[in-house]
Amino acid sequence: MKITNAQVFVCSPGRNFVTLKIETDAGIYGIGDATVNGRELSVASYLTDHLVPALIGRDASAIEDIWQYFYRGAYWRRGPIGMAAIAAIDVALWDIKAKAANMPLYQLLGGASRARMLSYSHAAGETIEETADKVIALTERGFKAVRVQSAIPGMPVTYGVDKAGVAPQAHERPRETLWDTSRYLRHVPKLLGHVRDMVGEDLHLLHDAHHRLTPQEAARLAKSVEPFDLFWLEDLVPAENQEAFRLIRQHSTTPLAVGEVFNSIHDCRTLLEEGLIDYIRTTPVHAGGITHVRRIADLAGLHHVRLGSHGAADMSPITMGAALHLDRWVPNFGIQEYAFHPPEAQEVFAHEWRLEDGYLLSGETPGHGVDFDEKLAARYPYQRAYLDVARLSDGTLWNW
Ligand code: CS2
Ligand code: MG
């Protein structure tokens, strides 16, 4: 089966997405997600200008060889842009192979290890009380796990909490937000303690520190929230320095999750091999597709680490589809994040996967079960948008 065409679409149904469609001489096509929030056009160009010309004419069934060709053959390996481009090709080819085999994609990976996947979504409020109410509202929708974030008194804007519920899309240049670690470290134990008191013992509670702390501050926070029995604390520290997690591990048994910004197995090898984390957050679109996340998941499994893939709304429903087929197969599954996509995106990316009583179901149609409506997508043209930037009160540029 030969690849006859590959097209890149950049559209903005509620937010920007980059989609790759690969067509073959068998009349079967596959789609992949290439979205990197805030750098969409870079990935689109990496595909259109550099990878697609060398993709046309190749054997669509040779997924591994194509992955190796574009990874090793690039010379400039790794990095979020190149790995997202390779990921889009990889997921589209897995979609094609599963359609050609007339099987849902998880069957090609080794079949189902579970029927449904535990999921979590986001509760965030301006106050601790409002946040608790939103947590309870998600439990009433069936969620067994909820990520808990709230505004921090004295900080005008806090990550994950915006009046509209979603960070406003900054189009001219990034919105600059203020960060104050001391206020944050004092507030979060109160927030999580209050919510735990309100919801009881059974509900899984998660929290995302979004890369804001130093290892010492992270160890302090992880220790301070131990009484609240969290499912995980996420992204406590920027993880370029993987060894820094040894300090956190020595001071606390609170489960740790890292990895949504990782794009290769090398970004997490020490974390996994030394058991410094409990969940790895890599996801098909950012970490080289199904081919590479499968390798990361297998290494993680050797070291008692479970897969807890990133599932924010700024990755298209294609990535959710691919992730759920991985989740369905992977023996060391932990949890799947699901932050609801904008309604326009739900229309452009028709999908079989669905949420039911707090669990996600992958669907059984051949492929990953997600489609892409090119005509409808054309109604939502790309609009440059930036992620926020954070600064400390003295103006120091900080991690967002
Ligand atoms: C967050 C993301 O869902 C999460 O865990 O870290 O929403 C993250 O802020 C965005 O994906 C950044 O584009
Ligand atoms: Mg996160």
Tab-separated table of C-alpha atoms and ligand atoms in Angstrom:
chain	number	residue	atom	x	y	z
A	1	MET	CA	0.000	0.000	0.000
A	2	LYS	CA	1.705	3.203	-1.190
A	3	ILE	CA	1.347	6.685	0.277
A	4	THR	CA	-0.029	8.857	-2.514
A	5	ASN	CA	-0.703	12.141	-0.714
A	6	ALA	CA	-0.257	13.877	2.650
A	7	GLN	CA	-1.954	17.170	3.503
A	8	VAL	CA	-1.563	19.437	6.545
A	9	PHE	CA	-4.575	21.416	7.816
A	10	VAL	CA	-4.339	24.211	10.376
A	11	CYS	CA	-7.749	25.199	11.722
A	12	SER	CA	-9.208	26.844	14.800
A	13	PRO	CA	-12.580	25.348	15.863
A	14	GLY	CA	-12.543	26.890	19.331
A	15	ARG	CA	-8.714	26.764	19.409
A	16	ASN	CA	-5.892	25.993	16.972
A	17	PHE	CA	-5.218	22.430	15.819
A	18	VAL	CA	-2.804	20.995	13.239
A	19	THR	CA	-4.029	17.882	11.416
A	20	LEU	CA	-2.251	15.587	8.962
A	21	LYS	CA	-4.189	13.431	6.476
A	22	ILE	CA	-2.275	10.641	4.685
A	23	GLU	CA	-3.879	8.988	1.635
A	24	THR	CA	-2.899	5.677	-0.003
A	25	ASP	CA	-3.353	3.899	-3.347
A	26	ALA	CA	-5.689	1.459	-1.549
A	27	GLY	CA	-8.181	4.263	-1.007
A	28	ILE	CA	-7.619	4.098	2.779
A	29	TYR	CA	-6.607	7.301	4.587
A	30	GLY	CA	-5.390	8.015	8.102
A	31	ILE	CA	-5.259	11.158	10.223
A	32	GLY	CA	-2.801	12.349	12.840
A	33	ASP	CA	-2.591	15.272	15.257
A	34	ALA	CA	0.414	17.627	15.058
A	35	THR	CA	-0.728	20.320	17.475
A	36	VAL	CA	1.846	22.087	19.659
A	37	ASN	CA	-0.020	24.819	21.511
A	38	GLY	CA	1.394	28.247	20.562
A	39	ARG	CA	3.785	26.888	17.907
A	40	GLU	CA	1.281	25.346	15.469
A	41	LEU	CA	2.722	26.778	12.229
A	42	SER	CA	6.213	25.503	13.066
A	43	VAL	CA	4.961	21.916	13.095
A	44	ALA	CA	2.841	22.521	9.981
A	45	SER	CA	5.939	23.728	8.128
A	46	TYR	CA	8.127	20.904	9.492
A	47	LEU	CA	5.650	18.495	7.940
A	48	THR	CA	4.775	20.311	4.708
A	49	ASP	CA	8.220	21.647	3.830
A	50	HIS	CA	10.451	18.897	5.154
A	51	LEU	CA	8.833	15.538	5.923
A	52	VAL	CA	5.930	15.186	3.435
A	53	PRO	CA	8.138	15.414	0.296
A	54	ALA	CA	10.121	12.419	1.595
A	55	LEU	CA	6.964	10.551	2.694
A	56	ILE	CA	5.084	10.345	-0.617
A	57	GLY	CA	5.610	7.005	-2.373
A	58	ARG	CA	6.633	5.095	0.753
A	59	ASP	CA	4.977	1.866	1.898
A	60	ALA	CA	2.246	2.933	4.352
A	61	SER	CA	2.541	-0.367	6.234
A	62	ALA	CA	6.208	0.275	7.165
A	63	ILE	CA	5.381	2.292	10.297
A	64	GLU	CA	8.579	1.505	12.217
A	65	ASP	CA	10.899	2.099	9.266
A	66	ILE	CA	9.234	5.446	8.521
A	67	TRP	CA	9.516	6.439	12.191
A	68	GLN	CA	13.216	5.572	12.240
A	69	TYR	CA	13.738	7.278	8.864
A	70	PHE	CA	12.366	10.607	10.100
A	71	TYR	CA	13.905	10.351	13.582
A	72	ARG	CA	17.446	9.241	12.723
A	73	GLY	CA	17.341	10.661	9.243
A	74	ALA	CA	16.569	14.160	10.540
A	75	TYR	CA	20.069	14.359	12.055
A	76	TRP	CA	18.635	17.006	14.437
A	77	ARG	CA	16.853	14.573	16.711
A	78	ARG	CA	14.193	15.121	19.404
A	79	GLY	CA	12.502	18.387	20.334
A	80	PRO	CA	8.775	19.273	20.527
A	81	ILE	CA	8.344	20.421	16.913
A	82	GLY	CA	10.045	17.555	15.106
A	83	MET	CA	8.619	14.890	17.401
A	84	ALA	CA	5.068	16.225	16.957
A	85	ALA	CA	5.533	16.082	13.189
A	86	ILE	CA	6.799	12.495	13.394
A	87	ALA	CA	3.920	11.744	15.777
A	88	ALA	CA	1.299	12.923	13.305
A	89	ILE	CA	2.704	10.667	10.583
A	90	ASP	CA	2.936	7.751	13.026
A	91	VAL	CA	-0.635	8.026	14.318
A	92	ALA	CA	-2.004	8.432	10.777
A	93	LEU	CA	-0.132	5.287	9.655
A	94	TRP	CA	-1.392	3.284	12.643
A	95	ASP	CA	-4.904	4.507	11.743
A	96	ILE	CA	-4.403	3.255	8.155
A	97	LYS	CA	-2.984	-0.095	9.250
A	98	ALA	CA	-5.879	-0.723	11.632
A	99	LYS	CA	-8.433	0.252	8.972
A	100	ALA	CA	-6.724	-2.067	6.472
A	101	ALA	CA	-6.876	-4.875	9.061
A	102	ASN	CA	-10.496	-3.957	9.781
A	103	MET	CA	-9.658	-3.733	13.508
A	104	PRO	CA	-9.831	-1.096	16.247
A	105	LEU	CA	-6.259	0.084	16.765
A	106	TYR	CA	-5.848	-1.404	20.283
A	107	GLN	CA	-6.173	-4.881	18.758
A	108	LEU	CA	-2.981	-4.332	16.737
A	109	LEU	CA	-1.118	-3.430	19.964
A	110	GLY	CA	-2.038	-6.700	21.644
A	111	GLY	CA	-5.722	-6.447	22.458
A	112	ALA	CA	-7.641	-5.051	25.412
A	113	SER	CA	-6.282	-5.099	28.974
A	114	ARG	CA	-9.467	-3.323	30.139
A	115	ALA	CA	-12.893	-2.367	28.835
A	116	ARG	CA	-12.853	1.241	30.026
A	117	MET	CA	-10.341	3.808	31.207
A	118	LEU	CA	-10.524	5.773	34.463
A	119	SER	CA	-10.586	9.478	33.594
A	120	TYR	CA	-10.202	12.798	35.381
A	121	SER	CA	-11.237	16.322	34.507
A	122	HIS	CA	-10.554	19.811	35.887
A	123	ALA	CA	-12.276	21.698	38.735
A	124	ALA	CA	-11.028	25.239	39.319
A	125	GLY	CA	-12.523	28.156	41.235
A	126	GLU	CA	-11.778	31.670	42.418
A	127	THR	CA	-12.117	30.534	46.035
A	128	ILE	CA	-11.549	27.302	47.934
A	129	GLU	CA	-15.308	26.954	48.479
A	130	GLU	CA	-16.161	27.560	44.817
A	131	THR	CA	-13.538	25.014	43.811
A	132	ALA	CA	-15.044	22.424	46.153
A	133	ASP	CA	-18.456	23.046	44.596
A	134	LYS	CA	-16.987	22.435	41.131
A	135	VAL	CA	-15.345	19.219	42.315
A	136	ILE	CA	-18.703	18.005	43.591
A	137	ALA	CA	-20.345	19.007	40.310
A	138	LEU	CA	-17.915	16.741	38.426
A	139	THR	CA	-18.641	13.842	40.781
A	140	GLU	CA	-22.323	14.337	39.976
A	141	ARG	CA	-21.349	13.835	36.303
A	142	GLY	CA	-19.795	10.517	37.283
A	143	PHE	CA	-16.109	11.400	37.655
A	144	LYS	CA	-14.178	9.264	40.169
A	145	ALA	CA	-11.116	11.518	39.867
A	146	VAL	CA	-10.850	15.323	39.701
A	147	ARG	CA	-7.939	17.738	39.282
A	148	VAL	CA	-8.223	20.537	41.838
A	149	GLN	CA	-6.836	24.045	41.222
A	150	SER	CA	-7.897	27.396	42.644
A	151	ALA	CA	-6.977	31.054	42.487
A	152	ILE	CA	-4.243	31.984	44.945
A	153	PRO	CA	-5.129	34.974	47.167
A	154	GLY	CA	-3.008	37.971	46.157
A	155	MET	CA	-2.280	36.683	42.632
A	156	PRO	CA	-4.417	38.332	39.926
A	157	VAL	CA	-4.395	35.245	37.677
A	158	THR	CA	-3.468	31.653	38.591
A	159	TYR	CA	-2.653	28.800	36.211
A	160	GLY	CA	-5.719	26.719	35.433
A	161	VAL	CA	-8.179	29.264	36.851
A	162	ASP	CA	-9.691	31.867	34.580
A	163	LYS	CA	-12.975	33.642	34.996
A	164	ALA	CA	-14.146	32.216	31.684
A	165	GLY	CA	-12.937	28.811	32.805
A	166	VAL	CA	-10.478	28.762	29.914
A	167	ALA	CA	-7.342	30.896	29.530
A	168	PRO	CA	-8.176	33.719	27.092
A	169	GLN	CA	-6.413	33.262	23.756
A	170	ALA	CA	-3.681	35.931	23.595
A	171	HIS	CA	-3.168	36.757	19.942
A	172	GLU	CA	-0.739	39.662	19.802
A	173	ARG	CA	1.718	38.462	22.427
A	174	PRO	CA	1.618	36.236	25.522
A	175	ARG	CA	-0.411	37.368	28.514
A	176	GLU	CA	1.992	38.012	31.393
A	177	THR	CA	0.900	36.627	34.765
A	178	LEU	CA	2.374	37.084	38.235
A	179	TRP	CA	3.662	34.097	40.254
A	180	ASP	CA	4.326	33.962	44.004
A	181	THR	CA	5.610	30.622	45.288
A	182	SER	CA	5.224	31.499	48.996
A	183	ARG	CA	1.531	32.332	48.610
A	184	TYR	CA	1.057	29.173	46.543
A	185	LEU	CA	2.776	26.887	49.095
A	186	ARG	CA	0.658	28.323	51.913
A	187	HIS	CA	-2.601	28.055	49.984
A	188	VAL	CA	-2.552	24.621	48.312
A	189	PRO	CA	-2.601	22.494	51.498
A	190	LYS	CA	-5.637	24.512	52.681
A	191	LEU	CA	-7.344	24.001	49.307
A	192	LEU	CA	-6.725	20.257	49.122
A	193	GLY	CA	-7.510	19.714	52.817
A	194	HIS	CA	-10.843	21.505	52.479
A	195	VAL	CA	-11.797	19.599	49.349
A	196	ARG	CA	-10.840	16.263	50.917
A	197	ASP	CA	-13.027	17.124	53.947
A	198	MET	CA	-15.922	17.984	51.632
A	199	VAL	CA	-15.776	14.942	49.318
A	200	GLY	CA	-14.678	12.150	51.670
A	201	GLU	CA	-12.041	9.465	51.169
A	202	ASP	CA	-13.004	7.736	47.923
A	203	LEU	CA	-12.692	10.481	45.312
A	204	HIS	CA	-9.264	10.604	43.625
A	205	LEU	CA	-7.840	14.133	43.913
A	206	LEU	CA	-5.054	15.417	41.657
A	207	HIS	CA	-3.197	18.724	41.526
A	208	ASP	CA	-0.904	20.301	38.925
A	209	ALA	CA	1.946	22.579	40.098
A	210	HIS	CA	2.748	23.302	36.450
A	211	HIS	CA	6.581	23.342	36.752
A	212	ARG	CA	6.622	26.230	39.246
A	213	LEU	CA	8.710	24.894	42.145
A	214	THR	CA	12.309	24.105	43.045
A	215	PRO	CA	13.080	20.587	44.325
A	216	GLN	CA	13.127	21.786	47.938
A	217	GLU	CA	9.794	23.605	47.561
A	218	ALA	CA	8.377	20.563	45.789
A	219	ALA	CA	9.465	18.264	48.624
A	220	ARG	CA	7.843	20.640	51.119
A	221	LEU	CA	4.541	20.692	49.206
A	222	ALA	CA	4.497	16.918	48.631
A	223	LYS	CA	5.070	16.338	52.342
A	224	SER	CA	2.461	18.899	53.409
A	225	VAL	CA	-0.339	17.269	51.368
A	226	GLU	CA	0.346	13.637	52.393
A	227	PRO	CA	-2.637	13.628	54.817
A	228	PHE	CA	-5.002	14.302	51.879
A	229	ASP	CA	-4.098	11.069	50.055
A	230	LEU	CA	-3.726	12.517	46.542
A	231	PHE	CA	-3.810	10.418	43.407
A	232	TRP	CA	-0.871	12.534	42.205
A	233	LEU	CA	0.958	15.847	42.324
A	234	GLU	CA	1.900	16.813	38.773
A	235	ASP	CA	4.806	18.742	37.255
A	236	LEU	CA	6.213	19.929	40.571
A	237	VAL	CA	9.554	20.868	39.004
A	238	PRO	CA	10.703	21.470	35.422
A	239	ALA	CA	12.125	18.043	34.634
A	240	GLU	CA	15.117	18.767	32.410
A	241	ASN	CA	17.091	17.894	35.552
A	242	GLN	CA	15.579	14.470	36.194
A	243	GLU	CA	17.975	13.734	39.100
A	244	ALA	CA	16.400	16.632	41.043
A	245	PHE	CA	13.424	14.380	41.729
A	246	ARG	CA	15.582	12.260	44.072
A	247	LEU	CA	15.191	14.963	46.751
A	248	ILE	CA	11.393	15.027	46.434
A	249	ARG	CA	11.233	11.235	46.583
A	250	GLN	CA	13.294	11.166	49.783
A	251	HIS	CA	10.853	13.456	51.595
A	252	SER	CA	7.407	12.293	50.603
A	253	THR	CA	5.241	9.356	49.568
A	254	THR	CA	2.765	11.568	47.680
A	255	PRO	CA	2.542	10.028	44.162
A	256	LEU	CA	4.269	12.092	41.464
A	257	ALA	CA	3.341	12.585	37.797
A	258	VAL	CA	5.506	14.223	35.120
A	259	GLY	CA	5.881	14.220	31.377
A	260	GLU	CA	3.295	16.126	29.360
A	261	VAL	CA	6.081	18.268	27.863
A	262	PHE	CA	8.397	15.309	27.200
A	263	ASN	CA	8.945	14.377	23.569
A	264	SER	CA	11.227	11.368	23.838
A	265	ILE	CA	12.127	8.433	26.084
A	266	HIS	CA	15.401	10.170	26.852
A	267	ASP	CA	13.482	12.953	28.649
A	268	CYS	CA	12.266	10.481	31.261
A	269	ARG	CA	14.742	7.607	31.314
A	270	THR	CA	16.314	8.459	34.692
A	271	LEU	CA	12.932	9.293	36.218
A	272	LEU	CA	11.670	5.859	35.179
A	273	GLU	CA	14.759	3.741	35.824
A	274	GLU	CA	15.220	5.188	39.329
A	275	GLY	CA	11.517	5.040	40.155
A	276	LEU	CA	11.462	8.787	40.840
A	277	ILE	CA	7.858	9.149	39.631
A	278	ASP	CA	4.648	7.088	39.739
A	279	TYR	CA	2.907	8.200	36.526
A	280	ILE	CA	4.330	9.186	33.136
A	281	ARG	CA	2.242	11.768	31.260
A	282	THR	CA	3.609	11.428	27.728
A	283	THR	CA	0.987	11.549	24.995
A	284	PRO	CA	0.965	10.433	21.339
A	285	VAL	CA	1.003	13.926	19.787
A	286	HIS	CA	3.996	15.275	21.737
A	287	ALA	CA	6.080	12.122	22.240
A	288	GLY	CA	6.556	10.668	18.790
A	289	GLY	CA	3.213	8.921	18.287
A	290	ILE	CA	1.983	5.470	19.252
A	291	THR	CA	5.281	3.863	18.236
A	292	HIS	CA	7.298	5.877	20.753
A	293	VAL	CA	4.793	6.198	23.614
A	294	ARG	CA	4.490	2.408	23.528
A	295	ARG	CA	8.252	2.163	24.162
A	296	ILE	CA	8.041	4.697	27.006
A	297	ALA	CA	5.113	2.797	28.545
A	298	ASP	CA	7.046	-0.491	28.409
A	299	LEU	CA	10.118	1.040	30.102
A	300	ALA	CA	7.814	2.631	32.681
A	301	GLY	CA	6.195	-0.726	33.354
A	302	LEU	CA	9.551	-2.292	34.255
A	303	HIS	CA	9.832	0.285	37.071
A	304	HIS	CA	6.291	0.233	38.511
A	305	VAL	CA	5.356	3.478	36.721
A	306	ARG	CA	1.921	3.779	35.130
A	307	LEU	CA	0.708	5.664	32.070
A	308	GLY	CA	-1.342	8.800	32.845
A	309	SER	CA	-1.396	10.576	29.498
A	310	HIS	CA	-1.937	14.279	29.094
A	311	GLY	CA	-5.411	15.036	27.748
A	312	ALA	CA	-5.800	18.816	27.739
A	313	ALA	CA	-8.150	20.539	25.299
A	314	ASP	CA	-5.210	21.889	23.291
A	315	MET	CA	-4.567	18.491	21.739
A	316	SER	CA	-7.111	17.445	19.155
A	317	PRO	CA	-9.663	14.653	19.605
A	318	ILE	CA	-7.364	12.613	17.343
A	319	THR	CA	-4.799	12.456	20.134
A	320	MET	CA	-7.492	11.447	22.616
A	321	GLY	CA	-8.501	8.669	20.233
A	322	ALA	CA	-4.924	7.427	19.804
A	323	ALA	CA	-4.246	7.705	23.549
A	324	LEU	CA	-7.348	5.688	24.414
A	325	HIS	CA	-6.292	2.833	22.142
A	326	LEU	CA	-2.899	2.843	23.860
A	327	ASP	CA	-4.661	3.031	27.251
A	328	ARG	CA	-6.919	0.115	26.297
A	329	TRP	CA	-3.880	-2.101	25.572
A	330	VAL	CA	-1.171	-0.959	28.004
A	331	PRO	CA	-0.832	-3.277	31.018
A	332	ASN	CA	0.476	-0.480	33.278
A	333	PHE	CA	-2.402	1.961	32.833
A	334	GLY	CA	-3.060	4.620	35.478
A	335	ILE	CA	-5.519	7.270	34.355
A	336	GLN	CA	-6.459	9.386	31.299
A	337	GLU	CA	-6.904	13.139	31.546
A	338	TYR	CA	-9.897	14.600	29.707
A	339	ALA	CA	-10.421	18.358	29.521
A	340	PHE	CA	-13.466	18.871	27.328
A	341	HIS	CA	-12.847	20.128	23.778
A	342	PRO	CA	-14.734	23.170	22.454
A	343	PRO	CA	-18.060	22.145	20.800
A	344	GLU	CA	-16.810	23.332	17.402
A	345	ALA	CA	-13.864	20.931	17.695
A	346	GLN	CA	-16.212	18.070	18.545
A	347	GLU	CA	-17.946	18.718	15.204
A	348	VAL	CA	-14.780	19.049	13.089
A	349	PHE	CA	-13.245	15.910	14.644
A	350	ALA	CA	-16.095	13.395	14.767
A	351	HIS	CA	-15.028	10.585	17.103
A	352	GLU	CA	-16.250	7.271	18.462
A	353	TRP	CA	-14.511	7.511	21.809
A	354	ARG	CA	-16.784	8.733	24.566
A	355	LEU	CA	-17.057	9.491	28.276
A	356	GLU	CA	-19.391	7.365	30.369
A	357	ASP	CA	-19.786	7.630	34.132
A	358	GLY	CA	-16.262	8.999	34.637
A	359	TYR	CA	-14.605	6.435	32.371
A	360	LEU	CA	-13.472	6.838	28.768
A	361	LEU	CA	-14.289	4.213	26.134
A	362	SER	CA	-12.065	3.820	23.069
A	363	GLY	CA	-14.676	2.646	20.576
A	364	GLU	CA	-14.535	-0.403	18.283
A	365	THR	CA	-14.500	0.968	14.712
A	366	PRO	CA	-11.432	0.119	12.622
A	367	GLY	CA	-8.613	2.583	13.166
A	368	HIS	CA	-8.468	5.080	16.041
A	369	GLY	CA	-12.085	6.039	15.466
A	370	VAL	CA	-11.595	9.762	14.836
A	371	ASP	CA	-12.362	11.539	11.559
A	372	PHE	CA	-11.697	15.046	10.232
A	373	ASP	CA	-14.171	17.219	8.299
A	374	GLU	CA	-11.980	19.311	5.979
A	375	LYS	CA	-14.852	21.488	4.714
A	376	LEU	CA	-16.121	22.321	8.187
A	377	ALA	CA	-12.538	22.925	9.379
A	378	ALA	CA	-12.092	25.533	6.638
A	379	ARG	CA	-14.732	27.661	8.369
A	380	TYR	CA	-12.371	28.097	11.327
A	381	PRO	CA	-9.174	29.733	10.064
A	382	TYR	CA	-5.983	29.699	12.121
A	383	GLN	CA	-5.473	32.624	14.483
A	384	ARG	CA	-2.095	33.020	16.164
A	385	ALA	CA	-2.393	32.373	19.898
A	386	TYR	CA	0.092	32.251	22.737
A	387	LEU	CA	0.355	30.456	26.027
A	388	ASP	CA	0.789	32.700	29.072
A	389	VAL	CA	4.174	33.780	30.417
A	390	ALA	CA	4.839	34.039	34.173
A	391	ARG	CA	6.967	36.534	36.055
A	392	LEU	CA	7.864	36.878	39.737
A	393	SER	CA	6.969	40.127	41.502
A	394	ASP	CA	10.494	41.507	40.856
A	395	GLY	CA	10.051	40.897	37.134
A	396	THR	CA	12.083	37.693	36.940
A	397	LEU	CA	10.785	35.524	34.087
A	398	TRP	CA	9.538	32.282	35.662
A	399	ASN	CA	8.166	28.896	34.576
A	400	TRP	CA	4.575	29.014	33.415
B	1	CS2	C1	-2.005	21.155	31.854
B	1	CS2	C2	-2.226	21.559	30.423
B	1	CS2	O1	-3.766	19.602	31.541
B	1	CS2	C3	-2.671	19.813	32.112
B	1	CS2	O2	-2.104	19.005	32.858
B	1	CS2	O3	-0.653	21.115	32.213
B	1	CS2	O4	-3.495	22.093	30.319
B	1	CS2	C4	-1.227	22.578	29.881
B	1	CS2	O5	-1.339	23.780	30.597
B	1	CS2	C5	-1.535	22.842	28.416
B	1	CS2	O6	-1.608	21.611	27.736
B	1	CS2	C6	-0.467	23.720	27.772
B	1	CS2	O7	-0.738	23.866	26.395
B	2	MG	MG	-0.205	19.524	33.470
